[in-house]
mmCIF file of C-alpha atoms and ligand atoms in Angstrom:
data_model
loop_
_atom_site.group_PDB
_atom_site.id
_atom_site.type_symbol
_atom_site.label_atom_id
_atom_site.label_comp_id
_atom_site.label_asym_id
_atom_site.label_seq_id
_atom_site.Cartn_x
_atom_site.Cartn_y
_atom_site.Cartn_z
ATOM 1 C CA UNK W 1 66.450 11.437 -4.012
ATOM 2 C CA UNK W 2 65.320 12.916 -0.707
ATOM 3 C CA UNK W 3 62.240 11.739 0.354
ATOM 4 C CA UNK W 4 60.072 15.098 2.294
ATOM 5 C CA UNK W 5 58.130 14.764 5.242
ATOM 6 C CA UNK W 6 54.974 14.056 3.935
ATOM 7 C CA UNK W 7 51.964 16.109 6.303
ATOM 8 C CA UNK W 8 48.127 14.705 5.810
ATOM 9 C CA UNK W 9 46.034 16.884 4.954
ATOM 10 C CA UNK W 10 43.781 16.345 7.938
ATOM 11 C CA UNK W 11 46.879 18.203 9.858
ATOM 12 C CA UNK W 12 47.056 21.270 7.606
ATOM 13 C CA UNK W 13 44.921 24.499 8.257
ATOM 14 C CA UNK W 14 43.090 26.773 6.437
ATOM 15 C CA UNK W 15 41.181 27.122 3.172
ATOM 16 C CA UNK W 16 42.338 25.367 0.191
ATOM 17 C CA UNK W 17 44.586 27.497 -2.033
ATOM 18 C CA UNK W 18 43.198 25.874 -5.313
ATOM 19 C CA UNK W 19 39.663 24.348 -5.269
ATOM 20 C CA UNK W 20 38.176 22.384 -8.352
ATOM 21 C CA UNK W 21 34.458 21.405 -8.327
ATOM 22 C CA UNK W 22 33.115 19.282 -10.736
ATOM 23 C CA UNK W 23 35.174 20.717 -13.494
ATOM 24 C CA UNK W 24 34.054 19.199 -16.990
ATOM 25 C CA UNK W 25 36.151 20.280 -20.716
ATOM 26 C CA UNK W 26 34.696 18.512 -23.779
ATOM 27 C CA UNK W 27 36.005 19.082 -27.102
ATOM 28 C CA UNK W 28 34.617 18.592 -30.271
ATOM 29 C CA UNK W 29 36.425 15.914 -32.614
ATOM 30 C CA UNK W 30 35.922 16.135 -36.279
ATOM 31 C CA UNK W 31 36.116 12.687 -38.373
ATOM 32 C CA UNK W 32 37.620 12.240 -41.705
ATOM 33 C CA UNK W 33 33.896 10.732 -42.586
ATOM 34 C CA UNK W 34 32.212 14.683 -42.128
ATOM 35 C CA UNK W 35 30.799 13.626 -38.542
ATOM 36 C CA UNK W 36 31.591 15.260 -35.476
ATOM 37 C CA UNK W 37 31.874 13.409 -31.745
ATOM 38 C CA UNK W 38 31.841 15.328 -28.614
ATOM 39 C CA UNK W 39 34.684 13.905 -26.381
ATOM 40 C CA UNK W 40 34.503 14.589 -22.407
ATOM 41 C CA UNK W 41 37.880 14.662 -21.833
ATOM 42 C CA UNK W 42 37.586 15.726 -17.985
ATOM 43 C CA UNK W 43 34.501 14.745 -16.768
ATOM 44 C CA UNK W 44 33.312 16.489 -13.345
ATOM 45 C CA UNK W 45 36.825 16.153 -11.530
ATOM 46 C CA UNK W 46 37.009 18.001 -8.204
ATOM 47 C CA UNK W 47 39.993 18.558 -6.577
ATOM 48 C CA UNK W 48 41.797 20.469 -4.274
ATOM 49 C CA UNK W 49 44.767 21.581 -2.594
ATOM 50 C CA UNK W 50 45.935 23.505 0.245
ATOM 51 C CA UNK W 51 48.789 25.767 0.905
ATOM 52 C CA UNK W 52 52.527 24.373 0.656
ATOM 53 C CA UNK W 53 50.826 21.138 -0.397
ATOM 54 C CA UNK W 54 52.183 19.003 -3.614
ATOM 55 C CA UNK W 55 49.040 16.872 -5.338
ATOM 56 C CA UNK W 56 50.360 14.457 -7.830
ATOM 57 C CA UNK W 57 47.847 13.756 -10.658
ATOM 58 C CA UNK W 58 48.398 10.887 -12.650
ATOM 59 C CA UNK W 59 47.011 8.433 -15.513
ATOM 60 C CA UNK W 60 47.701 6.768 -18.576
ATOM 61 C CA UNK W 61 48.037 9.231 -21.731
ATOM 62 C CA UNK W 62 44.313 10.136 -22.974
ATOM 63 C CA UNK W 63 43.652 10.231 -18.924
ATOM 64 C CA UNK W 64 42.394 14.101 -19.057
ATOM 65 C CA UNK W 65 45.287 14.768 -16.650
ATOM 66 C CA UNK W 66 46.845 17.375 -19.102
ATOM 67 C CA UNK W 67 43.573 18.564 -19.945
ATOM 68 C CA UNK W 68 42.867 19.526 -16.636
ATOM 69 C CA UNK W 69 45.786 21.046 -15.403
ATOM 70 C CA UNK W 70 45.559 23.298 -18.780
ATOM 71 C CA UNK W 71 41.451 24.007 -18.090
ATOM 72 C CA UNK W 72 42.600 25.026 -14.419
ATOM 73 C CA UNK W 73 44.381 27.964 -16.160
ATOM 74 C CA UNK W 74 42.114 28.921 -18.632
ATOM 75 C CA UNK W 75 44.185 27.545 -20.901
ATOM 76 C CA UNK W 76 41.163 25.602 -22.878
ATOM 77 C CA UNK W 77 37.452 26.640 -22.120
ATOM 78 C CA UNK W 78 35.606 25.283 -19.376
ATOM 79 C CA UNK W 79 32.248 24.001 -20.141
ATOM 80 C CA UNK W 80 31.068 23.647 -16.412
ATOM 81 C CA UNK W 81 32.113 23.373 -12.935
ATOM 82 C CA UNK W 82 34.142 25.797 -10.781
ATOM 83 C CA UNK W 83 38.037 26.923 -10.835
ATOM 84 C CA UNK W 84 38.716 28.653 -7.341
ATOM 85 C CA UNK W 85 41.762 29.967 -6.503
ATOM 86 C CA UNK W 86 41.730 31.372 -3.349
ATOM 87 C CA UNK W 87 37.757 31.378 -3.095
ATOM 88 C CA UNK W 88 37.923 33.721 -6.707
ATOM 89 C CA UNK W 89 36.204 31.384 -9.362
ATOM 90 C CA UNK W 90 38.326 32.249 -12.241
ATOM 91 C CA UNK W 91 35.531 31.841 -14.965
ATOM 92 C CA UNK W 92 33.714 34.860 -13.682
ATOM 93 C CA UNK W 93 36.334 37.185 -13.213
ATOM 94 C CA UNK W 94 37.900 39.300 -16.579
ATOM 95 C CA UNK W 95 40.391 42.119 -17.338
ATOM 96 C CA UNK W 96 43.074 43.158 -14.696
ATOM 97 C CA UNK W 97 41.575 40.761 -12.284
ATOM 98 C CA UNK W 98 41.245 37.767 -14.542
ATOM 99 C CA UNK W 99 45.421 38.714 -15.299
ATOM 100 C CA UNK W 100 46.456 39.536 -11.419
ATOM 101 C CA UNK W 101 44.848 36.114 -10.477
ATOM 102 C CA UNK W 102 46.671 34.346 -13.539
ATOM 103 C CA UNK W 103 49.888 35.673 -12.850
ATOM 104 C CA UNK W 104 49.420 33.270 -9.244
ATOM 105 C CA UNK W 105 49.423 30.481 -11.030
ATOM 106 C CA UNK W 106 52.004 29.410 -13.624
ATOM 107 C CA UNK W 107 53.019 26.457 -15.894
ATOM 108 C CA UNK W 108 56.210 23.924 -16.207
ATOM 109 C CA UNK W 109 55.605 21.795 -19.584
ATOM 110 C CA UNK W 110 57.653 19.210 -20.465
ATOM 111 C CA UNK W 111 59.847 20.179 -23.287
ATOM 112 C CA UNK W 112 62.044 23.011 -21.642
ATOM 113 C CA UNK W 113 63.328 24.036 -25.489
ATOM 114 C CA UNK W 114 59.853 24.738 -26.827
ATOM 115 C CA UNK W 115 58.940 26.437 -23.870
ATOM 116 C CA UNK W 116 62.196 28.570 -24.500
ATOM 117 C CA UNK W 117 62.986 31.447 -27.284
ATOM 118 C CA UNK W 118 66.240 29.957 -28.789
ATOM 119 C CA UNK W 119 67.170 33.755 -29.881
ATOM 120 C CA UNK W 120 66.616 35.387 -26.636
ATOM 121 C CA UNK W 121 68.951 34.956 -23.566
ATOM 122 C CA UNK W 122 67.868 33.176 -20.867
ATOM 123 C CA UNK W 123 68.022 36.699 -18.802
ATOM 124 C CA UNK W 124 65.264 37.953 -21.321
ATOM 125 C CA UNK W 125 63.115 35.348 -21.286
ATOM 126 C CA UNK W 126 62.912 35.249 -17.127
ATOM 127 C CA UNK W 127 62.384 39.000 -17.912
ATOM 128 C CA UNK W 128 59.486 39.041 -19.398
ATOM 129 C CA UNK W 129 57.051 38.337 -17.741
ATOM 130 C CA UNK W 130 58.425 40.719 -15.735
ATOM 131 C CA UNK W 131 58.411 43.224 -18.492
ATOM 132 C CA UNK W 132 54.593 42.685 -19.522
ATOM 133 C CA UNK W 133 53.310 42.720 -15.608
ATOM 134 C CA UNK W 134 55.418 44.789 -13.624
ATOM 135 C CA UNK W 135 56.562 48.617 -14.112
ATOM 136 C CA UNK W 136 60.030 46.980 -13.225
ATOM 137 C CA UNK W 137 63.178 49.099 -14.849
ATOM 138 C CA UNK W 138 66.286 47.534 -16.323
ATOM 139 C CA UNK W 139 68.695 47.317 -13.046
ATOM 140 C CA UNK W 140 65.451 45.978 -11.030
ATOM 141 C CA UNK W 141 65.053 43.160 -13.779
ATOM 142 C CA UNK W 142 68.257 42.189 -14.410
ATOM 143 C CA UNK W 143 68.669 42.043 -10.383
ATOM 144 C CA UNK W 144 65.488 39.626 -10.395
ATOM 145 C CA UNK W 145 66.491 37.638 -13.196
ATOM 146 C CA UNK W 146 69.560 36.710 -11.075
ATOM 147 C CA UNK W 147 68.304 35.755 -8.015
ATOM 148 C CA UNK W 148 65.882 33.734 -9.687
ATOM 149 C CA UNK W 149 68.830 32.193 -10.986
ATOM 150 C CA UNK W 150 70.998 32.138 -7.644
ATOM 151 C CA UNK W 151 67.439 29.829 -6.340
ATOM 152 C CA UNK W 152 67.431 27.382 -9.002
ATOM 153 C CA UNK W 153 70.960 26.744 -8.663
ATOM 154 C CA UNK W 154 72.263 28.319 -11.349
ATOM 155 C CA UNK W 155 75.021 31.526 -11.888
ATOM 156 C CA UNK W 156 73.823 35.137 -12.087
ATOM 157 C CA UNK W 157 76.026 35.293 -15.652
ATOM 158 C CA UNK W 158 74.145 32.811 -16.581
ATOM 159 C CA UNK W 159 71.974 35.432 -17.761
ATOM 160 C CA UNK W 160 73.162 36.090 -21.091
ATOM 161 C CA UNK W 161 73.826 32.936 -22.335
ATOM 162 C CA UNK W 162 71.469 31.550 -24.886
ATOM 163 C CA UNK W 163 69.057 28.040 -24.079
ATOM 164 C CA UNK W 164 71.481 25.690 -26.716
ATOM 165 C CA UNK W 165 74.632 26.533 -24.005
ATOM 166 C CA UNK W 166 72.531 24.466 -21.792
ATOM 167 C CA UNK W 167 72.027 21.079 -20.626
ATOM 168 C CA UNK W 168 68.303 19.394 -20.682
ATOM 169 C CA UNK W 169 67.911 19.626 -16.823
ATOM 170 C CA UNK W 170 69.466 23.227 -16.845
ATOM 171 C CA UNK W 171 66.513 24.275 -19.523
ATOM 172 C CA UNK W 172 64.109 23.263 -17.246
ATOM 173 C CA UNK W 173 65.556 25.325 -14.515
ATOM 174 C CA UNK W 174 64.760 28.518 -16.558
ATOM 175 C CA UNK W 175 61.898 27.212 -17.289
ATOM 176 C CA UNK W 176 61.516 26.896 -13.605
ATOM 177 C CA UNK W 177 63.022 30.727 -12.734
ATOM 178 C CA UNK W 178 60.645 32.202 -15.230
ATOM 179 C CA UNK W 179 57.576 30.378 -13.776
ATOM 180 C CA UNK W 180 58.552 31.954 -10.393
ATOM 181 C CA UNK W 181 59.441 35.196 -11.440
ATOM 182 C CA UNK W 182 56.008 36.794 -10.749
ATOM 183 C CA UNK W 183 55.664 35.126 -7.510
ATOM 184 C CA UNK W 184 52.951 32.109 -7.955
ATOM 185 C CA UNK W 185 51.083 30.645 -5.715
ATOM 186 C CA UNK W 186 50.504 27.336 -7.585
ATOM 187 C CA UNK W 187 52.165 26.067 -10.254
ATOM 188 C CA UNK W 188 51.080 22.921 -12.542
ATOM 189 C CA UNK W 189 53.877 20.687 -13.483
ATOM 190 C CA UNK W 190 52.703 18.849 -16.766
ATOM 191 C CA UNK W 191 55.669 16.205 -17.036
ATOM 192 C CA UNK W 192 58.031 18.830 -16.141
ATOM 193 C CA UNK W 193 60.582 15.966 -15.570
ATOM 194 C CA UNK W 194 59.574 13.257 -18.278
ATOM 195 C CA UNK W 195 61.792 14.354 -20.849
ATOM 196 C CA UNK W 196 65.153 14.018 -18.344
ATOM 197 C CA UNK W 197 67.668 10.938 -17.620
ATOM 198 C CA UNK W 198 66.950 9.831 -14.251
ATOM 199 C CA UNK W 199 69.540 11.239 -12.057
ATOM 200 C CA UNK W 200 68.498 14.685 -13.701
ATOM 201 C CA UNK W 201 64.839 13.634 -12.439
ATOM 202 C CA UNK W 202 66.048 13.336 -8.798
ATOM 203 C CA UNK W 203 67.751 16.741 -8.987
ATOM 204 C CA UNK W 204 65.110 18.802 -10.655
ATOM 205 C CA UNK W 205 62.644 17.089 -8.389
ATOM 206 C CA UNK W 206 65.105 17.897 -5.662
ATOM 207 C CA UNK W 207 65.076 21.599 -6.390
ATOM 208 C CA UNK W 208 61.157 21.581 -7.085
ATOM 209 C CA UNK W 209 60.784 20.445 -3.329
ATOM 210 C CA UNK W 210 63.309 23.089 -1.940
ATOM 211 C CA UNK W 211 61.789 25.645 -3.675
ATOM 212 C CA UNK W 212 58.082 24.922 -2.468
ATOM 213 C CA UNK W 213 59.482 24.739 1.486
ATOM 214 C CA UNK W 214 61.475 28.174 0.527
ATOM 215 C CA UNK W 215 58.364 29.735 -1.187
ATOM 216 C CA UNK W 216 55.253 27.475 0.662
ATOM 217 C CA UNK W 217 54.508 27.329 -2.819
ATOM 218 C CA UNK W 218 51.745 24.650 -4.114
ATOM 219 C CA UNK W 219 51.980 21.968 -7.071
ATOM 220 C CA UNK W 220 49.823 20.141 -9.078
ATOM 221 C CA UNK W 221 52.137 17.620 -10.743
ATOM 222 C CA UNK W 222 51.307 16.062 -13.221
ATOM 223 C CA UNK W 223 52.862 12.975 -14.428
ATOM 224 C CA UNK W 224 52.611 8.881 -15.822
ATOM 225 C CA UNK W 225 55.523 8.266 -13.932
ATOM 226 C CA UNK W 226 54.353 6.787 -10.048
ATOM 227 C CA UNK W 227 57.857 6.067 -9.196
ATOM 228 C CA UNK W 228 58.073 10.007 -9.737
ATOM 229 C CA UNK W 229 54.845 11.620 -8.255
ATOM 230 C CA UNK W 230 55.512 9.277 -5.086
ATOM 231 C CA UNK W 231 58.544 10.793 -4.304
ATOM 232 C CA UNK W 232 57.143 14.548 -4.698
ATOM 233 C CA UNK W 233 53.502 14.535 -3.681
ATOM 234 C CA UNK W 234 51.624 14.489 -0.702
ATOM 235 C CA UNK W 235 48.582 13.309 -2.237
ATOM 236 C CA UNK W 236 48.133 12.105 -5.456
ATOM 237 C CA UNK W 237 44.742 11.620 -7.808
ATOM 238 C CA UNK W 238 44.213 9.092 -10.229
ATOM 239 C CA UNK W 239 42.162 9.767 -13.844
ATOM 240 C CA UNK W 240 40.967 7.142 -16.035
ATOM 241 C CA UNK W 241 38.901 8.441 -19.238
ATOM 242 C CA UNK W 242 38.057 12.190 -17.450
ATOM 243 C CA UNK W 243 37.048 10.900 -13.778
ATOM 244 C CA UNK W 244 39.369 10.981 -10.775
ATOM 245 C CA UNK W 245 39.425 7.261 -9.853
ATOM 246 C CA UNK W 246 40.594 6.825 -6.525
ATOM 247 C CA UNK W 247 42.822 10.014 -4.750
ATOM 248 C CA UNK W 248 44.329 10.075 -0.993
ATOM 249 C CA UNK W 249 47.784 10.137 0.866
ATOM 250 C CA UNK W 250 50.468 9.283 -0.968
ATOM 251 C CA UNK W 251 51.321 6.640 1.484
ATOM 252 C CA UNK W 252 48.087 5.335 2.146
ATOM 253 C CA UNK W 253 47.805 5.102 -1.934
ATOM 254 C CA UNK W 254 50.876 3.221 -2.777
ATOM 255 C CA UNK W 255 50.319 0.652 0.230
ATOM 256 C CA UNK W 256 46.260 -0.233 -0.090
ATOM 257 C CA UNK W 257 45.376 0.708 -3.359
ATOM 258 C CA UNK W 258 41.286 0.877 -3.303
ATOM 259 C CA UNK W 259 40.855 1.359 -6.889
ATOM 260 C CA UNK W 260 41.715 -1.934 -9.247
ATOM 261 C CA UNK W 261 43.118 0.885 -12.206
ATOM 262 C CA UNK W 262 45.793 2.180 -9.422
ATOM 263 C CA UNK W 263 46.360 -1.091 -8.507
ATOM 264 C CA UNK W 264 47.447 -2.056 -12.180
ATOM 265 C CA UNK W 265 49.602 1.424 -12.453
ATOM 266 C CA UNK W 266 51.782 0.520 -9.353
ATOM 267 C CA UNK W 267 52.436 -3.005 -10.017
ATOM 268 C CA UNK W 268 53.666 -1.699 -13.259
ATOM 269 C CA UNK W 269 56.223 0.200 -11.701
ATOM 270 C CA UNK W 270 59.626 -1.746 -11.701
ATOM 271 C CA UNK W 271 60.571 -3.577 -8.165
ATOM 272 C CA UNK W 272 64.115 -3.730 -7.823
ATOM 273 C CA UNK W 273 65.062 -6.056 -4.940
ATOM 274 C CA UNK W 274 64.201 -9.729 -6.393
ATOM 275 C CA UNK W 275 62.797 -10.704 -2.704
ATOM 276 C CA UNK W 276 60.098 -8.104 -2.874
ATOM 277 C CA UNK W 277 59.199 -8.877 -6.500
ATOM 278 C CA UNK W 278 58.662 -12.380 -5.087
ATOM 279 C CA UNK W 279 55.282 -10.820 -3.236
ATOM 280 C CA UNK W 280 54.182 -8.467 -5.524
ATOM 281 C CA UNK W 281 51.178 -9.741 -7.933
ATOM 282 C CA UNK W 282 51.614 -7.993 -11.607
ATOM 283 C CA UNK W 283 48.015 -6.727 -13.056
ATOM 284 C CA UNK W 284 48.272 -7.130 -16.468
ATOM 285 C CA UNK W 285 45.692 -4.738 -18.065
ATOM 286 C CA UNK W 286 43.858 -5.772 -21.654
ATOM 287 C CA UNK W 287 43.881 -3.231 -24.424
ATOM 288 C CA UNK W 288 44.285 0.957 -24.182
ATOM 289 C CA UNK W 289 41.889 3.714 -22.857
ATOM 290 C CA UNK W 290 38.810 2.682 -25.007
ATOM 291 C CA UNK W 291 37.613 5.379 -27.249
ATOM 292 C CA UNK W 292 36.802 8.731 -25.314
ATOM 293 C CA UNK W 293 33.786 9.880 -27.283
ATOM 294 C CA UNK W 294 32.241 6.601 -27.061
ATOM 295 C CA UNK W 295 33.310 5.419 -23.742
ATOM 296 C CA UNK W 296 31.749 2.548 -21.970
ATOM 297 C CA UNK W 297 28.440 2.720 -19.840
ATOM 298 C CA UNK W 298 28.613 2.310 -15.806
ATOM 299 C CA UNK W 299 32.280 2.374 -14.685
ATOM 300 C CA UNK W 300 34.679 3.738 -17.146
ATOM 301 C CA UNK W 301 37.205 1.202 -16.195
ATOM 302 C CA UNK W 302 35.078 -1.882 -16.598
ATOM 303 C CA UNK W 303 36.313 -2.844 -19.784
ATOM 304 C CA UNK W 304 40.151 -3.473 -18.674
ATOM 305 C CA UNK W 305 38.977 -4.717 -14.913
ATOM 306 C CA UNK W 306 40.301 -7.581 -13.567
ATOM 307 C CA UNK W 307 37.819 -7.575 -10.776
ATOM 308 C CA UNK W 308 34.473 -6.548 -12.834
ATOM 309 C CA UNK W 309 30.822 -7.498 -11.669
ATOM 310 C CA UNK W 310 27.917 -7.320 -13.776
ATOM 311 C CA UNK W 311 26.841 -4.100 -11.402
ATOM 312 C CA UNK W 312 29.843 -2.491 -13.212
ATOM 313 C CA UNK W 313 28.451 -2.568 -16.533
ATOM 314 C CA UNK W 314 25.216 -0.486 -15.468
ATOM 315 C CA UNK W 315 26.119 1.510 -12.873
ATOM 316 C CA UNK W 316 28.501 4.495 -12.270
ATOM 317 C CA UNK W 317 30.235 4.029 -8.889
ATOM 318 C CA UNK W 318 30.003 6.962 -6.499
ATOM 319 C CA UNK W 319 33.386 8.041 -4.442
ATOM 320 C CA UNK W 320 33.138 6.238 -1.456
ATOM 321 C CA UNK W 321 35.472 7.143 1.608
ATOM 322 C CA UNK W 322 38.674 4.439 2.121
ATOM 323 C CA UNK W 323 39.910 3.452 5.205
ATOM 324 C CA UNK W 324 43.509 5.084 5.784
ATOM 325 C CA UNK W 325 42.366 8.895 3.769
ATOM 326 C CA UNK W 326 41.197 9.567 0.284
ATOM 327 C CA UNK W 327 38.184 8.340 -1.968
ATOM 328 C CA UNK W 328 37.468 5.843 -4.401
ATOM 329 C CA UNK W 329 34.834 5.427 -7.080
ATOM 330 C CA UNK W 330 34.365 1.363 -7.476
ATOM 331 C CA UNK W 331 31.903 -1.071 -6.649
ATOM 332 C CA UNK W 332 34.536 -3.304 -4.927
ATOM 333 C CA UNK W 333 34.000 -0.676 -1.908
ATOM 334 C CA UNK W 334 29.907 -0.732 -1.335
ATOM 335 C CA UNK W 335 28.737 -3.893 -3.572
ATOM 336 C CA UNK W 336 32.004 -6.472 -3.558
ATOM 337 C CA UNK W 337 33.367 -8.322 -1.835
ATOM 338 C CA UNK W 338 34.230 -7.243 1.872
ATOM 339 C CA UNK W 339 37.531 -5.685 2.044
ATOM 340 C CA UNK W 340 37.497 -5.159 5.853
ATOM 341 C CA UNK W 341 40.875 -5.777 6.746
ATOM 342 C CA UNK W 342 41.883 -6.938 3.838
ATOM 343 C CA UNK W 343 43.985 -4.857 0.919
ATOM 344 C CA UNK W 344 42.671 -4.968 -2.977
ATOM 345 C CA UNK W 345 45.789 -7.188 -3.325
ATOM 346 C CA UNK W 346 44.428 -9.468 -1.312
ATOM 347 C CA UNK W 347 41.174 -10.453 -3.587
ATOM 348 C CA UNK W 348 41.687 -12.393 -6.373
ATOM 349 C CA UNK W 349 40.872 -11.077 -9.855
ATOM 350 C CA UNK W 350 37.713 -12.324 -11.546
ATOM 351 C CA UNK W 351 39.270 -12.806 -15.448
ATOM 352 C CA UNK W 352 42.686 -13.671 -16.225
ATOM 353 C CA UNK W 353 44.103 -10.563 -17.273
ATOM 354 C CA UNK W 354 45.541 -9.987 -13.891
ATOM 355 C CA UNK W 355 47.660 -12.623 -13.125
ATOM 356 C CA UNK W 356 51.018 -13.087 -10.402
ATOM 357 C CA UNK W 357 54.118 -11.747 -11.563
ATOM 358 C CA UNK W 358 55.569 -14.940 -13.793
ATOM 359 C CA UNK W 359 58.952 -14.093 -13.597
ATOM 360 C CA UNK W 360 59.385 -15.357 -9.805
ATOM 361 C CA UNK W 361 57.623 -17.838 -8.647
ATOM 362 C CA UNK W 362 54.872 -16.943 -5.555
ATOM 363 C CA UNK W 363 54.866 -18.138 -2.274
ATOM 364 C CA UNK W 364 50.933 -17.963 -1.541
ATOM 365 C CA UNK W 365 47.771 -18.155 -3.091
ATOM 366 C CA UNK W 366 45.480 -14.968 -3.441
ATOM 367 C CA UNK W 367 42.239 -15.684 -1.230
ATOM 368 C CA UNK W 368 39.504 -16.009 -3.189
ATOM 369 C CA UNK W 369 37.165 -13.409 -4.300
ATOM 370 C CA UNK W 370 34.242 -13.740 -1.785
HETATM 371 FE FE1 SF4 H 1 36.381 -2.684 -11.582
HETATM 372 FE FE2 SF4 H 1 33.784 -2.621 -11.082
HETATM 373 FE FE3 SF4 H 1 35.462 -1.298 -9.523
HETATM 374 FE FE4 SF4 H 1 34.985 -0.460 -11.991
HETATM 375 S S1 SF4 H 1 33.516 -0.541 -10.316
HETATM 376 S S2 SF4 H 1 36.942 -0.606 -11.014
HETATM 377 S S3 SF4 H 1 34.775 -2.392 -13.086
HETATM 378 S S4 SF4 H 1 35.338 -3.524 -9.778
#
């Protein structure tokens, strides 16, 4: 996989190209019982990102990752909070507007065969949406549809073949060409490369990258993969229960950790070379997302923490700057211990559920917390 140069945001210019602002989605969830529960399954998120730039949003299933990326299109009603896409709020705007401003911002889903018709050829389905939005004729398409191709590294006469003629990673390709076809400015990736072997990962991701240099195009990708939003993104968010948890540079992120949930998702990433897993402490968290419409008073998290304090149980942390770029929402950063100098790795965790990695034995002792 080639790894992009990755640019802090501090260095780019300009207005955002997508800005969120406290963007909340509930939904209503009937019981079997007769009672209904009102879940908040993004719960005032803001976000944004600037032109060219990739933001990687990630989070255990149940997160509100999904959720959001779908609200951001108007794909599920908003209940409050702002959608701007280049300083238009899409909630207020309707008709020709409302489908001009759309037509910027497109979707990759995961399963490239659903997302297909398996009785149209490829060719027509990369049409259309050049068929419903443009006054394009027949030569103009079909010339379209096959550059789209040519720059997702497939053949022009691949055109008329039909989606079961293809491989999983070429599916997504189309996918790809058809999200592009109307020229986007953003496009949400919702585990666009989850359902794909590995090295068919690395080369959709690959051709994801080249074609946001080609286009200065923007992502938000979403995924539960790290290993895979590291390698794309130049920032990347992290949702637990509806709330971003802790965002900043990638970098930055995957070093120092500030938030004890992102913490726990990296060390569950795989480490390859033995010698590093040596120095790499394994958080172990207790039990699943607890239950969304009833979800647990002060910080979301503090039911899994390692690291809780009794201040966690009452209070909701507010985001807090971190040294090294980004925000986190924890008590660790205003009320714990001091982490001057000192990474999150570095404290040791208050219960037992986070404990060193016991596959290799460790070379040194965590300091203690205080
Ligand atoms: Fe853990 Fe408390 Fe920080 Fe929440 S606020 S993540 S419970 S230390």
């Amino acid at each position: 996989m080639t790894h992009h140069k990755q640019v802090p945001p501090q260095e780019r210019s300009g207005a955002p190209l997508l800005e969120v602002d406290r963007l909340t989605v509930t939904f209503r969830k009937h019981s079997l019982l007769g009672g209904t529960r009102v879940v908040r399954a993004v719960n005032q998120v803001s976000l944004a990102i600037a032109p060219g730039e990739t933001l990687g949003l990630v989070g255990e299933s149940g997160s509100g990752k999904s959720t959001t990326g779908r609200a951001i299109l108007r794909l599920v009603p908003i209940d409050s909070g702002t959608v701007q896409i280049q300083g238009r709020d899409i909630a207020s705007i309707r008709g020709r507007e409302l489908r001009a401003t759309r037509s910027q911002m497109q979707m990759v889903f995961q399963d490239p065969y659903s997302s297909l018709d398996p009785s149209s050829t490829i060719g027509a389905s990369i049409g259309e949406p050049l068929r419903v939005h443009r006054s394009m004729g027949r030569g103009e398409i079909r010339a379209r549809v096959e550059e789209l191709l040519t720059l997702v590294g497939l053949r022009p006469s691949h055109a008329d073949r039909y989606p079961y003629e293809f491989s999983g990673g070429q599916r997504q390709r189309v996918v790809i060409a058809r999200a592009l076809a109307l020229d986007p400015q953003l496009i949400v990736c919702d585990e666009a490369v989850s359902a794909l072997d590995v090295s068919t990962q690395n080369q959709v991701i690959n051709l994801l990258e080249d074609i946001r240099e080609k286009l200065s195009l923007s992502y938000l990708f979403i995924a539960h993969d790290l290993a895979v939003v590291r390698h794309i993104s130049h920032r990347v968010a992290v949702m637990y229960l509806g709330h971003i948890v802790e965002s900043g540079p990638t970098n930055r992120l995957y070093s120092s950790p500030a938030h004890p949930y992102t913490e726990a998702l990296l060390s569950a990433i795989p480490v390859p070379d033995p010698r590093k897993r040596n120095q790499a402490r394994r958080v172990v968290l207790q039990g699943g997302i607890p239950d969304p419409s009833n979800p647990p008073s002060g910080c979301p998290f503090h039911t899994r923490c390692p690291y809780v304090m009794d201040i966690c149980k009452q209070s909701m942390p507010e985001m807090t700057a971190v040294d090294g770029g980004g925000e986190v929402a924890c008590h660790l950063q205003t009320s714990g211990p001091t982490l001057a100098g000192r990474g999150l790795n570095e404290l040791a965790p208050a219960s037992p559920h986070a404990m060193p990695d016991e596959r290799e034995p460790r070379n040194e002792t965590p300091a203690p917390l205080g």
